[in-house]
Coordinates of C-alpha atoms and ligand atoms in Angstrom, one line a residue:
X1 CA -42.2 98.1 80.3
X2 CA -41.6 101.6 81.5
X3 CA -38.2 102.9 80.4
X4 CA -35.9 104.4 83.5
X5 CA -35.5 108.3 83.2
X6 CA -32.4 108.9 81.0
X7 CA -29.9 110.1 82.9
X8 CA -27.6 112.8 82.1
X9 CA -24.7 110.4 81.7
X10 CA -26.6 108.7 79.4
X11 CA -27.8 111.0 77.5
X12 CA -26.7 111.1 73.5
X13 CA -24.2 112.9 72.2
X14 CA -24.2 116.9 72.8
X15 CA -21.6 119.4 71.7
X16 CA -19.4 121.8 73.6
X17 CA -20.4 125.0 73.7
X18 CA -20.3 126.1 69.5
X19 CA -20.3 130.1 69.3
X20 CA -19.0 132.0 72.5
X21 CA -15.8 130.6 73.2
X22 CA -14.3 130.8 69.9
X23 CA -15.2 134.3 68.4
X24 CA -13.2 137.7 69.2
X25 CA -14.6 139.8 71.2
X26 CA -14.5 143.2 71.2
X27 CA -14.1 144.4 74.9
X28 CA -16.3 147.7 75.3
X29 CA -19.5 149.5 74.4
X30 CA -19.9 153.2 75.9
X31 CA -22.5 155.8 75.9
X32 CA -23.3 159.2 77.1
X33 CA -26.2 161.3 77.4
X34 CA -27.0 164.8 78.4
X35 CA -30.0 167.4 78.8
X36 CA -32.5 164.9 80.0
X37 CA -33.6 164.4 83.1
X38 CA -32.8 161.1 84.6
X39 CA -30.2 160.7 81.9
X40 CA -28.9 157.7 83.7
X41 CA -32.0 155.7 82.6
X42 CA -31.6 156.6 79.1
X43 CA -27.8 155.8 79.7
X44 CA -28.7 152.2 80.8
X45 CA -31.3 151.5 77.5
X46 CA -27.7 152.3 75.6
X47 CA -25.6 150.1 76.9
X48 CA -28.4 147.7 77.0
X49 CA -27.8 148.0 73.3
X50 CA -24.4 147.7 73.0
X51 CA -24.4 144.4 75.6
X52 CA -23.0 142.4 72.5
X53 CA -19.9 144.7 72.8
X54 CA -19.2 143.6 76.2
X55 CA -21.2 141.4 78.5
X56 CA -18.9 141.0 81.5
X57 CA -19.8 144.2 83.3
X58 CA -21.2 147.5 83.1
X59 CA -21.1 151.1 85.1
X60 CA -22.9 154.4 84.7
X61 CA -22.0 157.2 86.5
X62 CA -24.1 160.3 86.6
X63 CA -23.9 164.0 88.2
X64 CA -27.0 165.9 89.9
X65 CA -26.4 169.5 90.5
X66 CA -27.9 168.5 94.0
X67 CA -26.9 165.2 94.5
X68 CA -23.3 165.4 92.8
X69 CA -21.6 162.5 91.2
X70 CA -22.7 159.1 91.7
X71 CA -21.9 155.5 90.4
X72 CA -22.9 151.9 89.9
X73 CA -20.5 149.1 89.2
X74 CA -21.9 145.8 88.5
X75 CA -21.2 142.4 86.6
X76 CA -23.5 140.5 84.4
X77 CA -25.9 141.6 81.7
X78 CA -27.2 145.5 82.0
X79 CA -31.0 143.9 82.1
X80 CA -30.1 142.1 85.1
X81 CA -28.9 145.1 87.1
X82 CA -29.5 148.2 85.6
X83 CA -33.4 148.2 85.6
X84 CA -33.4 148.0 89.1
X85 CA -35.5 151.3 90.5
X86 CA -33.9 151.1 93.9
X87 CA -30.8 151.3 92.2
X88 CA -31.3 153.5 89.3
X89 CA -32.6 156.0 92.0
X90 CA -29.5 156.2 93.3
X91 CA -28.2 157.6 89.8
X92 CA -29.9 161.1 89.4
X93 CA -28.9 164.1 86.6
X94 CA -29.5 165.5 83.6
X95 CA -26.1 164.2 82.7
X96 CA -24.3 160.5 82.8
X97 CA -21.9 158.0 81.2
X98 CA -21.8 154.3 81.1
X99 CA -19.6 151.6 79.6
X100 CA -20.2 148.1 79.2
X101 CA -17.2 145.5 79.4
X102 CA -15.9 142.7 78.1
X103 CA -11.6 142.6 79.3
X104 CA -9.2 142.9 77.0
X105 CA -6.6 144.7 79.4
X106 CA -6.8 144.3 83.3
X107 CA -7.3 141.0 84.7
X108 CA -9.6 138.2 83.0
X109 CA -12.6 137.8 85.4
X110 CA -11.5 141.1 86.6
X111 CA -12.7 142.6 90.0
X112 CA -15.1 145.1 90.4
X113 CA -12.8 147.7 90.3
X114 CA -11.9 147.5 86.7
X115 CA -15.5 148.3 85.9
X116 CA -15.8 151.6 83.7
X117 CA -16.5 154.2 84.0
X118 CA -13.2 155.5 85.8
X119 CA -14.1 158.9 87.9
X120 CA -10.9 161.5 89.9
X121 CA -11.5 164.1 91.7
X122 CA -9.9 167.1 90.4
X123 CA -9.2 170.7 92.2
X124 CA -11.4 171.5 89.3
X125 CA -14.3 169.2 89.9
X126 CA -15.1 165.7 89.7
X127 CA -14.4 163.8 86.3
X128 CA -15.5 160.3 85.1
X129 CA -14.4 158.3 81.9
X130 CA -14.9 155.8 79.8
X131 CA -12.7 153.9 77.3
X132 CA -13.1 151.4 74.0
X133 CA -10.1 150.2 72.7
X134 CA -6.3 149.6 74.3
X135 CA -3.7 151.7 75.0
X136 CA -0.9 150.1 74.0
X137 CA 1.9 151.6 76.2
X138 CA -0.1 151.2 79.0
X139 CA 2.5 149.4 81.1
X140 CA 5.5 152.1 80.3
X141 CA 3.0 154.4 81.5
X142 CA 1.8 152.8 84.4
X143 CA 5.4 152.3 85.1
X144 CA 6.2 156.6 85.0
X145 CA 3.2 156.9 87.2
X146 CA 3.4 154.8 89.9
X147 CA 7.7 155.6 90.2
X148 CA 6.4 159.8 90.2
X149 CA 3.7 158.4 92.9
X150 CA 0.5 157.9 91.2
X151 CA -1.7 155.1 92.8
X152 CA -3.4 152.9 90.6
X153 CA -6.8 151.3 92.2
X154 CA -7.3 148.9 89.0
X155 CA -5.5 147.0 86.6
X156 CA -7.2 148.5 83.8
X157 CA -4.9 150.3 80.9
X158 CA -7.7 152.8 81.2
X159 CA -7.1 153.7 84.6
X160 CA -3.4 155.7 82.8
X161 CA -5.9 158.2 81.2
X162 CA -7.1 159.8 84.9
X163 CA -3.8 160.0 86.3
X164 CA -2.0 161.6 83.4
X165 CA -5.2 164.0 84.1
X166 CA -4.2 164.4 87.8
X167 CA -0.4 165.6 86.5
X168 CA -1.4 167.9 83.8
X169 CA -1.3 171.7 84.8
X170 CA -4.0 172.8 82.8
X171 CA -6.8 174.9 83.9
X172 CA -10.1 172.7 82.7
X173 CA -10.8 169.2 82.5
X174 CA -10.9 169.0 78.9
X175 CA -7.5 170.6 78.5
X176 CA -6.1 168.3 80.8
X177 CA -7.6 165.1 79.0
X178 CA -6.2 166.7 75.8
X179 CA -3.1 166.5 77.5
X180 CA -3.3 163.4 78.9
X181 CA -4.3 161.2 75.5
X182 CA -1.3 163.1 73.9
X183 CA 1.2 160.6 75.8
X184 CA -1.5 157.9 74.8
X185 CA -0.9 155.2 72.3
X186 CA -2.7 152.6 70.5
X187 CA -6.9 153.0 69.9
X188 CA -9.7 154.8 71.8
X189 CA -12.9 156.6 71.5
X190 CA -13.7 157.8 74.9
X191 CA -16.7 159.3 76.4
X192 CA -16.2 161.4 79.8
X193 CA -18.1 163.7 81.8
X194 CA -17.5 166.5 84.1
X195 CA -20.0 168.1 86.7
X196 CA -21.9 170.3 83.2
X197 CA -20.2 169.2 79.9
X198 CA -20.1 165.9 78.1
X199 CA -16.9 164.5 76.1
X200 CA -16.3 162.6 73.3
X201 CA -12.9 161.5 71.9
X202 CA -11.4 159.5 69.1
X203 CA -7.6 158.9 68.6
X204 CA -6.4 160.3 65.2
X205 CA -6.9 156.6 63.5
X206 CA -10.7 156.6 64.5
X207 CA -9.9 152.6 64.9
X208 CA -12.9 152.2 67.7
X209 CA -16.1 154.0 66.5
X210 CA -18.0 157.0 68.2
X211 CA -21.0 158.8 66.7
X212 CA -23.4 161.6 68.0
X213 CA -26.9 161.7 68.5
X214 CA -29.6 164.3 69.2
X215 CA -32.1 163.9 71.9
X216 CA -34.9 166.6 72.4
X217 CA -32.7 169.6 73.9
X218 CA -29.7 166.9 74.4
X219 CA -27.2 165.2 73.1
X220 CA -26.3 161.3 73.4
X221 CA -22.7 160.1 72.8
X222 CA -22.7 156.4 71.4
X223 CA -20.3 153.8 70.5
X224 CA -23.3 152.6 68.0
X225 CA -26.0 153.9 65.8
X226 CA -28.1 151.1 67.5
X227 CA -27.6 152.5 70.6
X228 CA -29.7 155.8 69.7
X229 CA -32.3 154.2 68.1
X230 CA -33.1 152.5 71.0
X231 CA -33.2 155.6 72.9
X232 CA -35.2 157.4 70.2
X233 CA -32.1 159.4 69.5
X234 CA -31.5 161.3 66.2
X235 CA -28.1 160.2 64.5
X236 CA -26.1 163.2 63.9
X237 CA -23.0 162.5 62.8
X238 CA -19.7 160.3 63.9
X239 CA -16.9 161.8 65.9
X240 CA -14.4 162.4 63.3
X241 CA -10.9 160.6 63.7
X242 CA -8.9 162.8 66.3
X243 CA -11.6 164.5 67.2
X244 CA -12.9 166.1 70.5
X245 CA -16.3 167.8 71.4
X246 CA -17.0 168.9 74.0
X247 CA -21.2 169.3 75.2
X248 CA -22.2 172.0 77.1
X249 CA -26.0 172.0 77.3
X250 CA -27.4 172.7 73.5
X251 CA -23.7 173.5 72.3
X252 CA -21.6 171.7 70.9
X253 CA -17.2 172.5 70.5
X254 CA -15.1 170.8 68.0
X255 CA -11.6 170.9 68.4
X256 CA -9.1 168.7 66.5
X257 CA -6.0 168.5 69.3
X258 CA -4.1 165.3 67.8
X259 CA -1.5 165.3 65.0
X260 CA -3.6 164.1 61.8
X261 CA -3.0 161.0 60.5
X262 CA -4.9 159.0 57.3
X263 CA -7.7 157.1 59.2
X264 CA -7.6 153.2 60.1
X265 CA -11.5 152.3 61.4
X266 CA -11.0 148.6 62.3
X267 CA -12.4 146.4 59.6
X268 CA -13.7 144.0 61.8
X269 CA -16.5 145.8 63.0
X270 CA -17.7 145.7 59.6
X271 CA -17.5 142.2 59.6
X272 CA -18.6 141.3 63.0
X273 CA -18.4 143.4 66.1
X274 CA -21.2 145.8 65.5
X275 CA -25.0 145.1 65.4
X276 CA -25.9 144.6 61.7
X277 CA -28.6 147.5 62.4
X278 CA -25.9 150.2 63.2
X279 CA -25.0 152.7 60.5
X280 CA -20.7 152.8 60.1
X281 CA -19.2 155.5 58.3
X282 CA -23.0 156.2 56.4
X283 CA -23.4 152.2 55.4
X284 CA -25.4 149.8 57.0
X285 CA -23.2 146.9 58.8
X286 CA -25.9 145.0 57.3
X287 CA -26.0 145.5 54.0
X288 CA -22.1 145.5 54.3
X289 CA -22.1 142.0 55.3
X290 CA -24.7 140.7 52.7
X291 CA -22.4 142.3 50.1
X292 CA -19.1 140.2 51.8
X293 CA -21.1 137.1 50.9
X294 CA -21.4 138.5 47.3
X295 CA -18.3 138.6 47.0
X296 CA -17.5 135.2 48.5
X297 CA -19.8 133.6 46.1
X298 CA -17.8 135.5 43.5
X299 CA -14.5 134.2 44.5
X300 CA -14.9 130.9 46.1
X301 CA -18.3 129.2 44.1
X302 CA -19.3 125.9 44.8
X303 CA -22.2 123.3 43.6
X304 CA -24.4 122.5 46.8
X305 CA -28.3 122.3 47.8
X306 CA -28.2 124.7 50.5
X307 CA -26.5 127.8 52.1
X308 CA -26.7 127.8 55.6
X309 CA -25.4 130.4 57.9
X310 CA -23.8 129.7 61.0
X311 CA -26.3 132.2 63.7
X312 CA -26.1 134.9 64.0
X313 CA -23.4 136.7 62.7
X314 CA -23.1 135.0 59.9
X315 CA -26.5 135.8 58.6
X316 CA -26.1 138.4 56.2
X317 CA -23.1 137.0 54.6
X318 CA -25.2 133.5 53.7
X319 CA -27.6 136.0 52.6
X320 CA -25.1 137.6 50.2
X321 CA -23.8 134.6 49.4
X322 CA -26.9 132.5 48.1
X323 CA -28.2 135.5 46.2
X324 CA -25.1 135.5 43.8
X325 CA -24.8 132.3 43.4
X326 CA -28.7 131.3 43.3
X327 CA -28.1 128.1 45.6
X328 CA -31.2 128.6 48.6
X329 CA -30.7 130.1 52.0
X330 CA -32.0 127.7 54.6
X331 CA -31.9 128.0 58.1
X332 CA -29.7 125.0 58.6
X333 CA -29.0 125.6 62.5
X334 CA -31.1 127.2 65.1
X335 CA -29.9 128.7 67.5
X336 CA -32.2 129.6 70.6
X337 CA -32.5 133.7 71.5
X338 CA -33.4 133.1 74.9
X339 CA -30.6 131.0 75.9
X340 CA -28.9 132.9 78.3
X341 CA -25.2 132.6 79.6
X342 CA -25.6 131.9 83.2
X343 CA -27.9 128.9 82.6
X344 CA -23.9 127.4 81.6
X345 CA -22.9 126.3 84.8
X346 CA -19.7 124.6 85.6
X347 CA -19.9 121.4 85.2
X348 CA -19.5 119.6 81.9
X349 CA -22.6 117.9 81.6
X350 CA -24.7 120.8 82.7
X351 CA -22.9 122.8 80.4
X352 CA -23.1 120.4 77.5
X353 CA -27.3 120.2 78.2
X354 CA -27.4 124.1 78.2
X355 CA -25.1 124.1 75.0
X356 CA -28.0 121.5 73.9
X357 CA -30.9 123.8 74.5
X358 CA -29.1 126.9 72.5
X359 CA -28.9 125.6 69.2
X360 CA -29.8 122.8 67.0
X361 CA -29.5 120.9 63.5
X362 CA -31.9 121.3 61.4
X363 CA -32.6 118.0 60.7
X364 CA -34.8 117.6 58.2
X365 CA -33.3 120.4 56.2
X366 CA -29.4 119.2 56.2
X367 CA -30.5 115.1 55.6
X368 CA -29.2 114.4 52.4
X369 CA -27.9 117.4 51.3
X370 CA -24.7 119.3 50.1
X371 CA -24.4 122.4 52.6
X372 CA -22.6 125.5 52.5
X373 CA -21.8 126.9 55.9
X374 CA -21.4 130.6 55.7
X375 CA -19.3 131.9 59.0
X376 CA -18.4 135.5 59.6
X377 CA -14.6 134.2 60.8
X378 CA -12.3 131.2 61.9
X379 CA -10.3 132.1 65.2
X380 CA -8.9 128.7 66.6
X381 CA -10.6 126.0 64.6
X382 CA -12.7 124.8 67.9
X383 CA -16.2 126.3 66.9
X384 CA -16.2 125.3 62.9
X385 CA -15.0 120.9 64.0
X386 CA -18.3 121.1 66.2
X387 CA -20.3 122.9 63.9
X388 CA -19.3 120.5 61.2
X389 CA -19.5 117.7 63.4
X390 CA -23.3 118.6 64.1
X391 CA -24.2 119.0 60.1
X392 CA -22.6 115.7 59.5
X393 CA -24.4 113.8 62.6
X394 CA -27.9 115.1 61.0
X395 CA -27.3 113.3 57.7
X396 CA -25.2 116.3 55.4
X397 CA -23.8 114.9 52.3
X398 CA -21.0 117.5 52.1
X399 CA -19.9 120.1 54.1
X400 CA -18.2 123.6 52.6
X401 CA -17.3 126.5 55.0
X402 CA -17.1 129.8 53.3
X403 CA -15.5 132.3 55.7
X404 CA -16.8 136.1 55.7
X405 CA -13.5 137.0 57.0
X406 CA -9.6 136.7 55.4
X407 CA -8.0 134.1 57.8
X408 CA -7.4 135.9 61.1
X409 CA -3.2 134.8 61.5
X410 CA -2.4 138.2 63.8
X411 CA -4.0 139.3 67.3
X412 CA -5.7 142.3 67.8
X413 CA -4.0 144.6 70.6
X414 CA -6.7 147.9 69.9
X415 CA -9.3 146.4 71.7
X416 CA -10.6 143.2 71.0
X417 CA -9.7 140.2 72.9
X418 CA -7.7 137.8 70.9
X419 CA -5.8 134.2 71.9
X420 CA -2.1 134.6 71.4
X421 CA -0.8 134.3 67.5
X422 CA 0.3 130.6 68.1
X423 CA -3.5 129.4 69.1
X424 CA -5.1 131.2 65.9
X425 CA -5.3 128.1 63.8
X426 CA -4.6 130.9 60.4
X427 CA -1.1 131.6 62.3
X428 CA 0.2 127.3 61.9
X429 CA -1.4 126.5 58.6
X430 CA -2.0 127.0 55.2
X431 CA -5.5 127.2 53.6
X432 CA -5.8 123.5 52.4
X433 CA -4.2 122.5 55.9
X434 CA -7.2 124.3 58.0
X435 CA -9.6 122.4 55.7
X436 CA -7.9 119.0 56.6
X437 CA -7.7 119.8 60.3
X438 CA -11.8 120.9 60.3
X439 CA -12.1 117.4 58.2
X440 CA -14.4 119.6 55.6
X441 CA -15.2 118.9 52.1
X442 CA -14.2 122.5 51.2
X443 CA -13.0 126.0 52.9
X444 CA -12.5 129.0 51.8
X445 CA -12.0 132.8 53.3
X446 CA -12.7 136.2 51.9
X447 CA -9.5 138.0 50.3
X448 CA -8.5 140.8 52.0
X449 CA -9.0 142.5 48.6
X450 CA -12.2 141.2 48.0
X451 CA -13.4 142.3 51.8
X452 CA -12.2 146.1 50.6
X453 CA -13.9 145.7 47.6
X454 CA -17.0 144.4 49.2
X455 CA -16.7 147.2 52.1
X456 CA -16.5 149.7 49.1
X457 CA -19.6 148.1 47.0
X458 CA -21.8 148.1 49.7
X459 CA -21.3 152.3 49.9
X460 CA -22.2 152.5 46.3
X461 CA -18.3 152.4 45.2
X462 CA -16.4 150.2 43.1
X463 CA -13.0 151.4 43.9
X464 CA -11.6 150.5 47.5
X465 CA -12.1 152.4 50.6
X466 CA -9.8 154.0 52.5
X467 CA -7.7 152.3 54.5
X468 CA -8.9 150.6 57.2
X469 CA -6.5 148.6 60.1
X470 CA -6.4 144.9 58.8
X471 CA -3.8 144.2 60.9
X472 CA -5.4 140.4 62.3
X473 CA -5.6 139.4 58.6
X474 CA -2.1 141.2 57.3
X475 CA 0.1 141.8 60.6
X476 CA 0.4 145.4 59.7
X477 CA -0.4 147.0 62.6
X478 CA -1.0 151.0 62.2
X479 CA 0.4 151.6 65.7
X480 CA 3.4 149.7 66.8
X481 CA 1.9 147.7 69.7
X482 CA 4.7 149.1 72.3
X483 CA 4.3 146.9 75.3
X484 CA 3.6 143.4 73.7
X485 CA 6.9 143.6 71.8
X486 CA 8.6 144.2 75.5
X487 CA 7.1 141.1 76.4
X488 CA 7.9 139.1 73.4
X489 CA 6.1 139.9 70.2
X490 CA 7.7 139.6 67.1
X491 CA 6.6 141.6 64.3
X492 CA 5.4 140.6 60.9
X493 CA 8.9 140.4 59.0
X494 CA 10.0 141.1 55.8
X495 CA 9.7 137.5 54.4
X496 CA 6.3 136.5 55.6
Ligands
SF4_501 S1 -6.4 144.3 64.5 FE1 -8.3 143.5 63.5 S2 -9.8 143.5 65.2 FE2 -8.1 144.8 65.8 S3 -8.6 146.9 65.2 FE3 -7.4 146.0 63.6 S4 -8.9 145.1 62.2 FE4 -9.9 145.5 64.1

């Protein structure tokens, strides 16, 4: 007898979507290039790069002496949009910015309008800018601007940086964006252009990272070393924390206009934001990463058959992790690279298939066996039930999470999208409540110490780095997040 097509309501048991709804995510990638020709090409092979830093929406703007300034705002991936000839004709110059987005400030599912880069029209000349990280007084400012009559055309926080332009009374552009990031709070590392020079900025903590690159005659402006590979871009050197240069053909002017303060590069894109084939602060994120999961091993050990990581960030950590403890690294889920997001559609079923089709169990691997799953970080507790759900449904005998990552308990307001503190399952429970909740047979994190020691080892040093911001694992925050405490958040206190 034939068998009736399965249909999808019928179909056996699938899984929610496992890896993109439960993850922080950092909010922006930017880029610059200058002293090529067509330098909006090269522009759109950067961001094309960064896309894990933001895949929302991207922009490049880009000035031709003939042609002027000109821009492209679009949503989606940069593949989809910006390889376009009839469009990237439109986008002439030997000079041009772009930023890629994913919102952190603004509206969620934001209208074209928030799309970076941000451009004003100066008695000076045109200027365009764009921004990675949160400016957390955005609101007081926006409040000052609008009452002295500025008129916002965005709900971004990085929309604040052109007008406080607009009201400075210095003479150049760069003076004036001096001026305006002195009245800015909270992280950024900006890259801007004007009609013949290219900018970079980081605040005084350096917490969003920046580095400089060499290309033939020109220079390229990155928020990743990956970034200028791609672009066959010599890495130069970062932009140091507080830092400004500004690009003027082959030169290059430093100027430090910020008060100094001891860095705080966010830790996290150590552990996950970057692409493990970017170079931070001289280390590889890689190698970084595989030494986190030495360290893991070190301080959380367990007898199993197999270390698994959950793909892809967690890669290098499981790597780490089963070389110091000598258990074997096995691919224990796969997850499909050419799943791509829009083939999610709305409806549940649909969803579920696609989720279906983007990763699987291993099966004959896990059968049987006692697994470790290595993660790079626990946010709400959603992703890691489903993933262990899955490992138990193909036949594990035990299940141990091992977390890359101290438990996250505090959000992020420099740039990285986080839910509120009471959805972060770290922020309700203890350690051994998290593991009953995810129903495993074991979980443990990262200390905070052992992350700095294994940030440290992977440079070649034994003793601890310098300080980084921590502050979603230790609720210090280096800059006092201004407008969330107006609208009701409460400080780490004394007794926590
Ligand atoms: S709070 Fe966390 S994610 Fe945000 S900048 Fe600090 S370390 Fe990075």
């Amino acid at each position: 007898m034939t068998k009736s097509p399965m249909s999808l309501a019928d179909a056996p048991k699938f899984y929610a979507h496992p890896f993109d709804d439960n993850k922080l995510k950092e909010e922006c990638g930017i880029f610059g290039v200058t002293g090529v020709t067509d330098a909006a090409n090269f522009v759109a092979l950067g961001l094309h790069a960064l896309q894990h830093r933001g895949q929302e929406a991207g922009g490049i703007v880009s000035h031709d002496p003939e042609d002027g300034f000109n821009s492209a705002r679009r949503f989606g991936y940069v593949r989809d949009n910006f390889t376009k000839q009839s469009l990237m004709e439109t986008l002439p110059g030997p000079l041009a910015i772009g930023h890629v987005r994913y919102s952190t400030a603004g509206s969620k599912g934001a209208a074209i309008r928030d799309v970076q880069p941000f451009f004003g029209e100066f008695s000076m000349g045109g200027a365009a800018v764009a921004h990675n990280g949160n400016i957390t007084n955005a609101e007081a400012l926006r409040r000052e601007l609008t009452e002295r009559g500025s008129i916002f055309s965005s709900s971004s926080d990085s929309e604040c940086i052109i007008h406080l332009m607009a009201r400075s009374l210095q003479r150049n552009i760069p003076e004036r964006m001096e001026d305006a990031l002195r009245r800015v709070e909270g992280a950024f590392s900006i890259v801007a252009m004007t009609r013949t020079k290219l900018i970079g900025v980081r605040d005084a903590l350096g917490v969003r990272p920046l580095v400089l690159g060499k290309l033939g005659d020109g220079y390229a402006l990155s928020s990743e070393t990956c970034a200028l590979d791609i672009i066959g871009a010599e890495y130069v050197r970062e932009i140091e924390p507080g830092e400004m240069v500004v690009i003027t053909g082959d030169e290059i002017e430093s100027s430090y206009p910020f008060r100094k303060q001891s860095p705080r590069f966010c830790i996290f894109e150590h552990v996950y934001f970057s692409r493990p084939d970017s170079i931070i602060g001289g280390q590889s994120v890689y190698e970084t990463r595989r030494q986190i999961g030495v360290e893991l091993a070190r301080e959380a050990p367990v007898d199993a058959d197999l270390v698994c990581p959950v793909p892809d960030s967690g890669t290098p950590a499981a790597i780490g992790f089963s070389q110091e403890s000598g258990i074997p690294y096995a691919m224990g889920i796969i997850r499909n690279q050419y799943m791509g997001r829009t083939f999610i559609e709305p409806t549940e079923q649909i969803r579920n298939m696609g989720v279906r089709l983007k990763l699987n169990v291993n099966r004959a691997l896990i059968k049987g066996k006692r697994v470790i799953l290595v993660d790079d970080s626990v946010v709400r507790g959603t992703t890691s039930r489903k993933i262990k759900e899955m490992i138990l449904d193909a036949g594990a005998a035990e299940v141990h999470f091992r977390i890359a990552s101290p438990p996250t308990a505090w959000p992020c307001f420099y740039g990285v999208d986080t839910p509120q503190r009471e959805k972060l399952l770290a922020a309700t429970m203890t350690e051994e409540e998290m593991r009953e909740h995810l129903n495993v047979d074991s979980l443990k994190f990262i200390s905070l110490d052992g992350l700095y020691r294994a940030v440290g080892e992977a440079k070649g040093r034994k003793a601890s780095c310098p300080q980084y911001c921590d502050a979603c694992f230790s609720g210090e925050y280096p800059v006092t997040p201004a407008d969330m405490i107006e609208k009701g958040f409460v400080l780490k206190t004394a007794a926590e």
